[in-house]
PDB file of C-alpha atoms in Angstrom:
ATOM      1  CA  MET T   1     144.729  80.631  65.807  1.00 91.00           C
ATOM      2  CA  LYS T   2     146.789  81.082  62.898  1.00 95.00           C
ATOM      3  CA  ILE T   3     145.892  81.585  59.065  1.00 96.00           C
ATOM      4  CA  THR T   4     148.537  81.764  56.238  1.00 96.00           C
ATOM      5  CA  ILE T   5     147.159  83.224  52.758  1.00 96.00           C
ATOM      6  CA  SER T   6     148.817  83.945  49.633  1.00 96.00           C
ATOM      7  CA  SER T   7     149.209  87.510  48.754  1.00 96.00           C
ATOM      8  CA  GLU T   8     146.124  87.990  46.932  1.00 97.00           C
ATOM      9  CA  PRO T   9     143.860  91.229  47.382  1.00 96.00           C
ATOM     10  CA  ARG T  10     141.000  89.225  46.739  1.00 96.00           C
ATOM     11  CA  LEU T  11     141.315  87.131  49.906  1.00 97.00           C
ATOM     12  CA  LEU T  12     141.368  90.003  52.028  1.00 97.00           C
ATOM     13  CA  HIS T  13     138.143  89.461  52.914  1.00 97.00           C
ATOM     14  CA  ILE T  14     138.683  86.036  54.394  1.00 96.00           C
ATOM     15  CA  LEU T  15     141.030  87.917  57.010  1.00 97.00           C
ATOM     16  CA  ARG T  16     138.832  90.564  57.729  1.00 97.00           C
ATOM     17  CA  GLY T  17     135.771  88.091  58.691  1.00 97.00           C
ATOM     18  CA  VAL T  18     138.339  86.424  61.116  1.00 97.00           C
ATOM     19  CA  VAL T  19     139.350  88.940  62.870  1.00 98.00           C
ATOM     20  CA  ARG T  20     135.761  90.495  63.054  1.00 97.00           C
ATOM     21  CA  TRP T  21     134.687  87.037  64.707  1.00 97.00           C
ATOM     22  CA  ARG T  22     137.742  87.145  66.938  1.00 97.00           C
ATOM     23  CA  ALA T  23     137.201  90.416  68.207  1.00 97.00           C
ATOM     24  CA  GLU T  24     133.443  89.930  68.905  1.00 97.00           C
ATOM     25  CA  GLN T  25     134.367  86.608  70.547  1.00 96.00           C
ATOM     26  CA  SER T  26     136.697  88.742  73.075  1.00 95.00           C
ATOM     27  CA  GLY T  27     134.198  91.229  73.989  1.00 94.00           C
ATOM     28  CA  PHE T  28     135.011  94.238  71.867  1.00 96.00           C
ATOM     29  CA  LEU T  29     132.498  96.936  70.896  1.00 93.00           C
ATOM     30  CA  SER T  30     130.876  96.710  67.521  1.00 92.00           C
ATOM     31  CA  SER T  31     132.594 100.038  66.565  1.00 90.00           C
ATOM     32  CA  ASP T  32     136.163  98.638  67.792  1.00 94.00           C
ATOM     33  CA  VAL T  33     135.272  95.497  65.992  1.00 96.00           C
ATOM     34  CA  GLU T  34     135.245  97.390  62.405  1.00 96.00           C
ATOM     35  CA  SER T  35     138.438  99.642  63.695  1.00 96.00           C
ATOM     36  CA  LEU T  36     140.234  96.287  63.997  1.00 97.00           C
ATOM     37  CA  ALA T  37     139.112  94.318  61.050  1.00 97.00           C
ATOM     38  CA  LEU T  38     139.906  97.954  59.176  1.00 97.00           C
ATOM     39  CA  ALA T  39     143.687  98.086  60.556  1.00 97.00           C
ATOM     40  CA  ILE T  40     144.384  94.633  60.094  1.00 98.00           C
ATOM     41  CA  ASP T  41     143.245  94.871  56.645  1.00 97.00           C
ATOM     42  CA  GLU T  42     145.717  97.895  56.052  1.00 96.00           C
ATOM     43  CA  ALA T  43     148.625  95.971  57.495  1.00 96.00           C
ATOM     44  CA  VAL T  44     148.128  93.042  55.304  1.00 97.00           C
ATOM     45  CA  SER T  45     147.267  95.400  52.087  1.00 96.00           C
ATOM     46  CA  ASN T  46     150.744  97.049  52.998  1.00 94.00           C
ATOM     47  CA  VAL T  47     152.378  93.595  52.829  1.00 95.00           C
ATOM     48  CA  ILE T  48     150.853  93.005  49.695  1.00 95.00           C
ATOM     49  CA  ARG T  49     151.518  96.273  47.793  1.00 93.00           C
ATOM     50  CA  HIS T  50     154.824  97.368  49.435  1.00 90.00           C
ATOM     51  CA  THR T  51     156.755  94.057  50.537  1.00 92.00           C
ATOM     52  CA  TYR T  52     155.463  91.640  47.905  1.00 95.00           C
ATOM     53  CA  LEU T  53     154.935  94.803  45.244  1.00 93.00           C
ATOM     54  CA  SER T  54     151.371  93.267  44.392  1.00 93.00           C
ATOM     55  CA  ARG T  55     152.783  89.637  43.392  1.00 94.00           C
ATOM     56  CA  PRO T  56     150.488  87.064  44.216  1.00 94.00           C
ATOM     57  CA  ASP T  57     152.861  84.476  45.067  1.00 95.00           C
ATOM     58  CA  GLY T  58     153.949  85.551  48.327  1.00 96.00           C
ATOM     59  CA  LYS T  59     152.647  84.171  51.997  1.00 96.00           C
ATOM     60  CA  VAL T  60     150.904  86.443  54.493  1.00 97.00           C
ATOM     61  CA  SER T  61     150.498  84.628  58.123  1.00 97.00           C
ATOM     62  CA  LEU T  62     148.365  86.234  60.953  1.00 97.00           C
ATOM     63  CA  GLU T  63     148.270  84.483  63.977  1.00 97.00           C
ATOM     64  CA  ILE T  64     145.719  85.887  66.506  1.00 97.00           C
ATOM     65  CA  ARG T  65     146.384  85.637  70.508  1.00 97.00           C
ATOM     66  CA  SER T  66     143.887  86.461  72.774  1.00 95.00           C
ATOM     67  CA  PHE T  67     144.200  87.510  76.159  1.00 95.00           C
ATOM     68  CA  SER T  68     142.287  88.352  79.024  1.00 93.00           C
ATOM     69  CA  ASP T  69     143.119  92.091  78.539  1.00 94.00           C
ATOM     70  CA  ARG T  70     143.790  92.400  74.780  1.00 96.00           C
ATOM     71  CA  LEU T  71     144.043  90.543  71.454  1.00 97.00           C
ATOM     72  CA  GLU T  72     147.539  90.521  69.576  1.00 97.00           C
ATOM     73  CA  PHE T  73     148.194  90.313  65.860  1.00 97.00           C
ATOM     74  CA  VAL T  74     151.036  88.877  64.655  1.00 96.00           C
ATOM     75  CA  LEU T  75     151.521  89.192  60.836  1.00 96.00           C
ATOM     76  CA  GLU T  76     154.545  87.764  59.031  1.00 95.00           C
ATOM     77  CA  ASP T  77     155.740  87.944  55.542  1.00 95.00           C
ATOM     78  CA  SER T  78     158.659  86.518  53.576  1.00 93.00           C
ATOM     79  CA  GLY T  79     159.325  89.326  51.702  1.00 90.00           C
ATOM     80  CA  PRO T  80     162.561  91.850  51.907  1.00 86.00           C
ATOM     81  CA  LYS T  81     163.581  93.593  55.438  1.00 83.00           C
ATOM     82  CA  VAL T  82     161.067  96.677  55.746  1.00 77.00           C
ATOM     83  CA  LYS T  83     162.793 100.042  56.570  1.00 73.00           C
ATOM     84  CA  ARG T  84     160.865 101.067  59.663  1.00 68.00           C
ATOM     85  CA  GLU T  85     161.589 104.852  58.585  1.00 67.00           C
ATOM     86  CA  ASP T  86     159.720 104.204  55.830  1.00 69.00           C
ATOM     87  CA  ILE T  87     156.873 103.404  57.288  1.00 68.00           C
ATOM     88  CA  ARG T  88     155.012 106.653  58.370  1.00 68.00           C
ATOM     89  CA  PRO T  89     151.447 107.902  57.868  1.00 67.00           C
ATOM     90  CA  ARG T  90     151.294 111.247  55.262  1.00 66.00           C
ATOM     91  CA  SER T  91     150.446 115.018  56.047  1.00 69.00           C
ATOM     92  CA  LEU T  92     146.813 115.033  56.541  1.00 65.00           C
ATOM     93  CA  ASP T  93     147.330 118.318  54.563  1.00 69.00           C
ATOM     94  CA  GLU T  94     147.774 116.648  51.549  1.00 70.00           C
ATOM     95  CA  VAL T  95     144.947 115.880  49.407  1.00 67.00           C
ATOM     96  CA  ARG T  96     146.182 113.006  47.060  1.00 69.00           C
ATOM     97  CA  PRO T  97     145.792 109.064  46.908  1.00 70.00           C
ATOM     98  CA  GLY T  98     147.750 106.912  49.239  1.00 70.00           C
ATOM     99  CA  GLY T  99     149.399 106.913  52.470  1.00 78.00           C
ATOM    100  CA  LEU T 100     146.276 106.266  54.765  1.00 90.00           C
ATOM    101  CA  GLY T 101     146.441 103.076  55.564  1.00 92.00           C
ATOM    102  CA  THR T 102     149.743 103.480  58.209  1.00 91.00           C
ATOM    103  CA  LEU T 103     147.405 106.620  59.711  1.00 91.00           C
ATOM    104  CA  PHE T 104     144.337 103.929  60.304  1.00 94.00           C
ATOM    105  CA  ILE T 105     146.766 101.414  61.840  1.00 95.00           C
ATOM    106  CA  ASN T 106     148.085 103.862  64.101  1.00 93.00           C
ATOM    107  CA  CYS T 107     144.728 105.211  65.450  1.00 93.00           C
ATOM    108  CA  PHE T 108     143.054 101.995  65.767  1.00 95.00           C
ATOM    109  CA  ILE T 109     145.762  99.892  67.326  1.00 96.00           C
ATOM    110  CA  ASP T 110     147.197 100.825  70.500  1.00 96.00           C
ATOM    111  CA  GLU T 111     150.878  99.311  70.274  1.00 95.00           C
ATOM    112  CA  SER T 112     152.519  97.803  67.336  1.00 92.00           C
ATOM    113  CA  PHE T 113     156.315  96.295  67.069  1.00 90.00           C
ATOM    114  CA  TYR T 114     158.195  95.361  64.217  1.00 88.00           C
ATOM    115  CA  GLU T 115     160.355  92.418  65.654  1.00 84.00           C
ATOM    116  CA  GLY T 116     163.718  91.879  63.893  1.00 72.00           C
ATOM    117  CA  GLU T 117     164.994  88.595  65.348  1.00 66.00           C
ATOM    118  CA  ARG T 118     163.787  87.031  62.251  1.00 64.00           C
ATOM    119  CA  VAL T 119     166.377  86.269  59.438  1.00 68.00           C
ATOM    120  CA  GLU T 120     163.700  86.663  56.604  1.00 81.00           C
ATOM    121  CA  GLY T 121     160.818  88.606  56.390  1.00 91.00           C
ATOM    122  CA  ASN T 122     158.978  90.688  58.667  1.00 93.00           C
ATOM    123  CA  ARG T 123     157.256  90.159  61.729  1.00 94.00           C
ATOM    124  CA  LEU T 124     154.715  92.928  62.986  1.00 94.00           C
ATOM    125  CA  ARG T 125     153.026  92.659  66.049  1.00 96.00           C
ATOM    126  CA  MET T 126     150.093  94.626  66.925  1.00 97.00           C
ATOM    127  CA  VAL T 127     148.094  94.854  70.276  1.00 97.00           C
ATOM    128  CA  LYS T 128     144.653  95.794  71.229  1.00 97.00           C
ATOM    129  CA  TYR T 129     143.362  96.257  74.380  1.00 96.00           C
ATOM    130  CA  LEU T 130     139.910  95.992  75.327  1.00 94.00           C
ATOM    131  CA  PRO T 131     137.747  98.557  76.355  1.00 88.00           C
ATOM    132  CA  GLY T 132     138.755  99.964  79.977  1.00 81.00           C
ATOM    133  CA  ARG T 133     141.859  97.411  80.083  1.00 74.00           C
ATOM    134  CA  ALA T 134     144.881 100.265  80.199  1.00 65.00           C
ATOM    135  CA  ALA T 135     148.121  98.941  78.458  1.00 63.00           C
ATOM    136  CA  SER T 136     150.510  97.632  80.953  1.00 57.00           C
ATOM    137  CA  SER T 137     154.002  98.346  81.045  1.00 48.00           C
ATOM    138  CA  ASP T 138     154.456  94.006  81.679  1.00 53.00           C
ATOM    139  CA  GLU T 139     153.798  92.685  78.023  1.00 53.00           C
ATOM    140  CA  GLY T 140     153.142  89.349  79.355  1.00 54.00           C
ATOM    141  CA  ALA T 141     150.439  90.769  81.506  1.00 61.00           C
ATOM    142  CA  GLY T 142     146.988  89.194  80.689  1.00 67.00           C
ATOM    143  CA  GLN T 143     146.304  85.232  80.600  1.00 67.00           C
ATOM    144  CA  GLU T 144     146.571  83.786  77.170  1.00 74.00           C
ATOM    145  CA  ARG T 145     143.251  82.169  76.401  1.00 71.00           C
ATOM    146  CA  GLY T 146     144.683  80.043  73.524  1.00 58.00           C
TER     147      GLY T 146
ATOM    148  CA  MET G   1     131.535  94.296  46.071  1.00 91.00           C
ATOM    149  CA  ARG G   2     129.039  95.516  42.913  1.00 95.00           C
ATOM    150  CA  VAL G   3     129.482  98.617  40.935  1.00 97.00           C
ATOM    151  CA  GLN G   4     126.512 100.140  38.964  1.00 97.00           C
ATOM    152  CA  VAL G   5     126.132 103.054  36.622  1.00 98.00           C
ATOM    153  CA  ARG G   6     123.063 105.007  35.926  1.00 97.00           C
ATOM    154  CA  SER G   7     121.889 108.368  34.938  1.00 96.00           C
ATOM    155  CA  VAL G   8     119.334 110.821  36.276  1.00 96.00           C
ATOM    156  CA  ASP G   9     119.033 114.016  34.363  1.00 90.00           C
ATOM    157  CA  ASN G  10     122.229 115.573  33.796  1.00 92.00           C
ATOM    158  CA  VAL G  11     123.742 113.369  36.440  1.00 97.00           C
ATOM    159  CA  THR G  12     125.683 109.888  36.371  1.00 98.00           C
ATOM    160  CA  ILE G  13     125.315 107.798  39.669  1.00 98.00           C
ATOM    161  CA  VAL G  14     127.723 105.156  40.468  1.00 98.00           C
ATOM    162  CA  ASP G  15     126.162 102.702  42.482  1.00 98.00           C
ATOM    163  CA  CYS G  16     128.136 100.769  44.738  1.00 98.00           C
ATOM    164  CA  ALA G  17     127.371  98.193  47.429  1.00 98.00           C
ATOM    165  CA  GLY G  18     129.448  96.052  49.823  1.00 97.00           C
ATOM    166  CA  GLU G  19     132.829  95.885  50.611  1.00 97.00           C
ATOM    167  CA  ILE G  20     135.366  97.999  49.201  1.00 97.00           C
ATOM    168  CA  ASP G  21     139.217  97.181  49.511  1.00 97.00           C
ATOM    169  CA  LEU G  22     142.591  96.565  47.829  1.00 96.00           C
ATOM    170  CA  TYR G  23     140.819  94.292  45.655  1.00 96.00           C
ATOM    171  CA  SER G  24     137.477  95.528  44.770  1.00 96.00           C
ATOM    172  CA  SER G  25     138.188  99.401  44.474  1.00 96.00           C
ATOM    173  CA  THR G  26     139.630  98.752  40.987  1.00 96.00           C
ATOM    174  CA  ARG G  27     136.245  98.195  40.206  1.00 97.00           C
ATOM    175  CA  LEU G  28     135.121 101.375  41.683  1.00 97.00           C
ATOM    176  CA  ARG G  29     138.147 103.144  40.141  1.00 97.00           C
ATOM    177  CA  GLU G  30     137.228 102.255  36.489  1.00 98.00           C
ATOM    178  CA  ALA G  31     133.738 102.970  36.670  1.00 98.00           C
ATOM    179  CA  LEU G  32     134.307 106.346  38.487  1.00 98.00           C
ATOM    180  CA  LEU G  33     137.086 107.551  36.058  1.00 98.00           C
ATOM    181  CA  LYS G  34     135.200 106.732  33.381  1.00 98.00           C
ATOM    182  CA  ALA G  35     132.353 108.677  34.345  1.00 98.00           C
ATOM    183  CA  LEU G  36     134.233 111.762  35.138  1.00 97.00           C
ATOM    184  CA  ARG G  37     135.946 111.764  31.695  1.00 97.00           C
ATOM    185  CA  SER G  38     132.462 111.260  30.025  1.00 96.00           C
ATOM    186  CA  GLY G  39     132.003 115.017  29.651  1.00 94.00           C
ATOM    187  CA  ILE G  40     128.763 115.147  31.853  1.00 95.00           C
ATOM    188  CA  PRO G  41     128.844 117.898  34.261  1.00 96.00           C
ATOM    189  CA  SER G  42     127.890 116.026  37.726  1.00 97.00           C
ATOM    190  CA  VAL G  43     128.987 112.596  39.048  1.00 98.00           C
ATOM    191  CA  LEU G  44     127.562 111.143  42.110  1.00 98.00           C
ATOM    192  CA  VAL G  45     128.617 107.977  44.057  1.00 98.00           C
ATOM    193  CA  ASN G  46     125.857 106.195  45.721  1.00 98.00           C
ATOM    194  CA  MET G  47     127.192 104.491  48.968  1.00 98.00           C
ATOM    195  CA  GLU G  48     124.340 103.782  50.571  1.00 98.00           C
ATOM    196  CA  GLU G  49     125.195  99.830  50.419  1.00 98.00           C
ATOM    197  CA  VAL G  50     128.890 100.149  51.343  1.00 98.00           C
ATOM    198  CA  THR G  51     129.250  98.151  54.109  1.00 96.00           C
ATOM    199  CA  TYR G  52     133.381  98.749  54.648  1.00 97.00           C
ATOM    200  CA  ILE G  53     135.459 100.878  52.909  1.00 97.00           C
ATOM    201  CA  ASP G  54     139.662 101.132  53.297  1.00 97.00           C
ATOM    202  CA  SER G  55     142.568 103.488  52.361  1.00 95.00           C
ATOM    203  CA  SER G  56     142.496 102.116  48.862  1.00 96.00           C
ATOM    204  CA  GLY G  57     138.857 102.986  48.650  1.00 96.00           C
ATOM    205  CA  ILE G  58     139.421 106.215  49.827  1.00 96.00           C
ATOM    206  CA  ALA G  59     142.365 106.680  47.496  1.00 95.00           C
ATOM    207  CA  THR G  60     140.047 105.814  44.699  1.00 96.00           C
ATOM    208  CA  LEU G  61     137.646 108.640  45.877  1.00 96.00           C
ATOM    209  CA  VAL G  62     140.462 110.913  46.064  1.00 95.00           C
ATOM    210  CA  GLU G  63     141.852 110.163  42.631  1.00 95.00           C
ATOM    211  CA  GLY G  64     138.457 110.822  41.262  1.00 96.00           C
ATOM    212  CA  LEU G  65     138.196 114.378  42.832  1.00 95.00           C
ATOM    213  CA  GLN G  66     141.591 114.993  41.542  1.00 94.00           C
ATOM    214  CA  LEU G  67     140.474 113.763  37.902  1.00 96.00           C
ATOM    215  CA  SER G  68     137.229 115.710  38.677  1.00 96.00           C
ATOM    216  CA  GLN G  69     139.203 119.041  39.084  1.00 93.00           C
ATOM    217  CA  GLN G  70     140.982 118.528  35.729  1.00 94.00           C
ATOM    218  CA  THR G  71     137.490 117.721  34.114  1.00 95.00           C
ATOM    219  CA  LYS G  72     135.744 120.502  35.673  1.00 94.00           C
ATOM    220  CA  THR G  73     133.042 117.953  36.572  1.00 96.00           C
ATOM    221  CA  ARG G  74     131.233 118.405  40.008  1.00 96.00           C
ATOM    222  CA  LEU G  75     131.592 115.005  42.098  1.00 97.00           C
ATOM    223  CA  GLY G  76     129.591 114.401  45.323  1.00 97.00           C
ATOM    224  CA  LEU G  77     129.238 111.409  47.627  1.00 98.00           C
ATOM    225  CA  TYR G  78     126.138 110.245  49.464  1.00 98.00           C
ATOM    226  CA  GLY G  79     124.456 107.694  51.784  1.00 98.00           C
ATOM    227  CA  LEU G  80     127.612 107.353  53.738  1.00 98.00           C
ATOM    228  CA  ARG G  81     127.285 104.840  56.632  1.00 97.00           C
ATOM    229  CA  ASN G  82     128.792 105.683  60.012  1.00 94.00           C
ATOM    230  CA  ASN G  83     132.210 103.438  59.237  1.00 92.00           C
ATOM    231  CA  ALA G  84     132.674 105.376  56.057  1.00 95.00           C
ATOM    232  CA  ARG G  85     132.080 108.930  57.299  1.00 96.00           C
ATOM    233  CA  SER G  86     134.421 108.391  60.242  1.00 94.00           C
ATOM    234  CA  VAL G  87     137.590 106.978  58.208  1.00 94.00           C
ATOM    235  CA  LEU G  88     136.741 110.276  55.654  1.00 94.00           C
ATOM    236  CA  GLU G  89     137.014 112.334  58.767  1.00 94.00           C
ATOM    237  CA  LEU G  90     139.917 110.598  60.332  1.00 92.00           C
ATOM    238  CA  ALA G  91     142.000 111.547  56.984  1.00 91.00           C
ATOM    239  CA  ARG G  92     140.361 114.851  57.173  1.00 91.00           C
ATOM    240  CA  LEU G  93     138.702 114.494  53.808  1.00 92.00           C
ATOM    241  CA  HIS G  94     135.007 115.097  54.732  1.00 91.00           C
ATOM    242  CA  LYS G  95     135.668 118.767  54.087  1.00 90.00           C
ATOM    243  CA  VAL G  96     137.282 118.210  50.551  1.00 92.00           C
ATOM    244  CA  PHE G  97     134.082 116.313  49.174  1.00 95.00           C
ATOM    245  CA  ASN G  98     130.370 117.145  48.521  1.00 95.00           C
ATOM    246  CA  ILE G  99     129.092 114.967  50.829  1.00 97.00           C
ATOM    247  CA  PHE G 100     124.841 114.526  50.855  1.00 97.00           C
ATOM    248  CA  GLN G 101     122.555 112.559  53.561  1.00 97.00           C
ATOM    249  CA  HIS G 102     120.729 110.948  50.409  1.00 97.00           C
ATOM    250  CA  GLU G 103     119.833 110.751  47.011  1.00 98.00           C
ATOM    251  CA  GLN G 104     117.363 113.243  46.334  1.00 97.00           C
ATOM    252  CA  GLU G 105     119.321 115.819  48.295  1.00 97.00           C
ATOM    253  CA  ALA G 106     122.771 115.240  46.179  1.00 97.00           C
ATOM    254  CA  LEU G 107     120.465 115.481  42.965  1.00 97.00           C
ATOM    255  CA  GLU G 108     118.944 118.783  44.212  1.00 95.00           C
ATOM    256  CA  LYS G 109     122.206 120.346  45.415  1.00 95.00           C
ATOM    257  CA  ILE G 110     125.127 118.922  43.201  1.00 93.00           C
ATOM    258  CA  PRO G 111     124.191 121.611  40.378  1.00 87.00           C
ATOM    259  CA  SER G 112     124.920 124.541  42.356  1.00 84.00           C
ATOM    260  CA  THR G 113     127.991 122.878  43.771  1.00 85.00           C
ATOM    261  CA  ARG G 114     131.590 124.195  42.081  1.00 77.00           C
ATOM    262  CA  PRO G 115     133.722 121.822  40.738  1.00 78.00           C
ATOM    263  CA  PHE G 116     136.742 120.845  43.338  1.00 77.00           C
ATOM    264  CA  GLU G 117     139.760 123.577  42.986  1.00 76.00           C
ATOM    265  CA  GLY G 118     141.898 121.904  45.128  1.00 73.00           C
ATOM    266  CA  PRO G 119     142.646 122.249  48.967  1.00 66.00           C
TER     267      PRO G 119
END
């Protein structure tokens, strides 16, 4: 399943709805479903704000791949390359707006990887395992459900 | 998301309903900052009907908290659902806000709280 939207914040709710539906279908607990929707929302919001600088004419694609033990979310954009060292949550000792999106992604996603083979744009793969399914060292583990 | 503003005695209540995200948080920001600049001594954000809040919504509340420090306004939240409470706790912000269970408690207690004075 792959969805492409323009980089408009008003469309975020569509992606959240799809993530919730797919996570429910896959057997995640309701609390995990909401956490996943938040994490993916934050990742897409980061693309809109930091990669496209809030311009609405960019494209954001979200592919959801379902395996027997996990869901994988692959987020692609066509914006400038992200510097990985710039992506980090802010200190929780500070009380200021902003910088929490990365924290929420890190808390609710089991594994995330920036995949650098693309000539243009960015490709972020985020993995969430089903309850009780430990992360495997073999990334191909688990049969894809399509 | 819907945002409405009403007054009860000397308190302005910002009623929010629905999902607060990067798109809709601008409406909350506009209403909240306007209320905090109005000169009223206390502002409450009613989150009973907020079904979702992301980091931009949390950032809006923190911006309100910072403005309340400047305007010496008491700011409180009430009616948080589990998901909203969880993200505030995750960000360790639940201790810097005045958080009440429901409107009656908020109206009773907000006048005796102190305006935010920084972390």
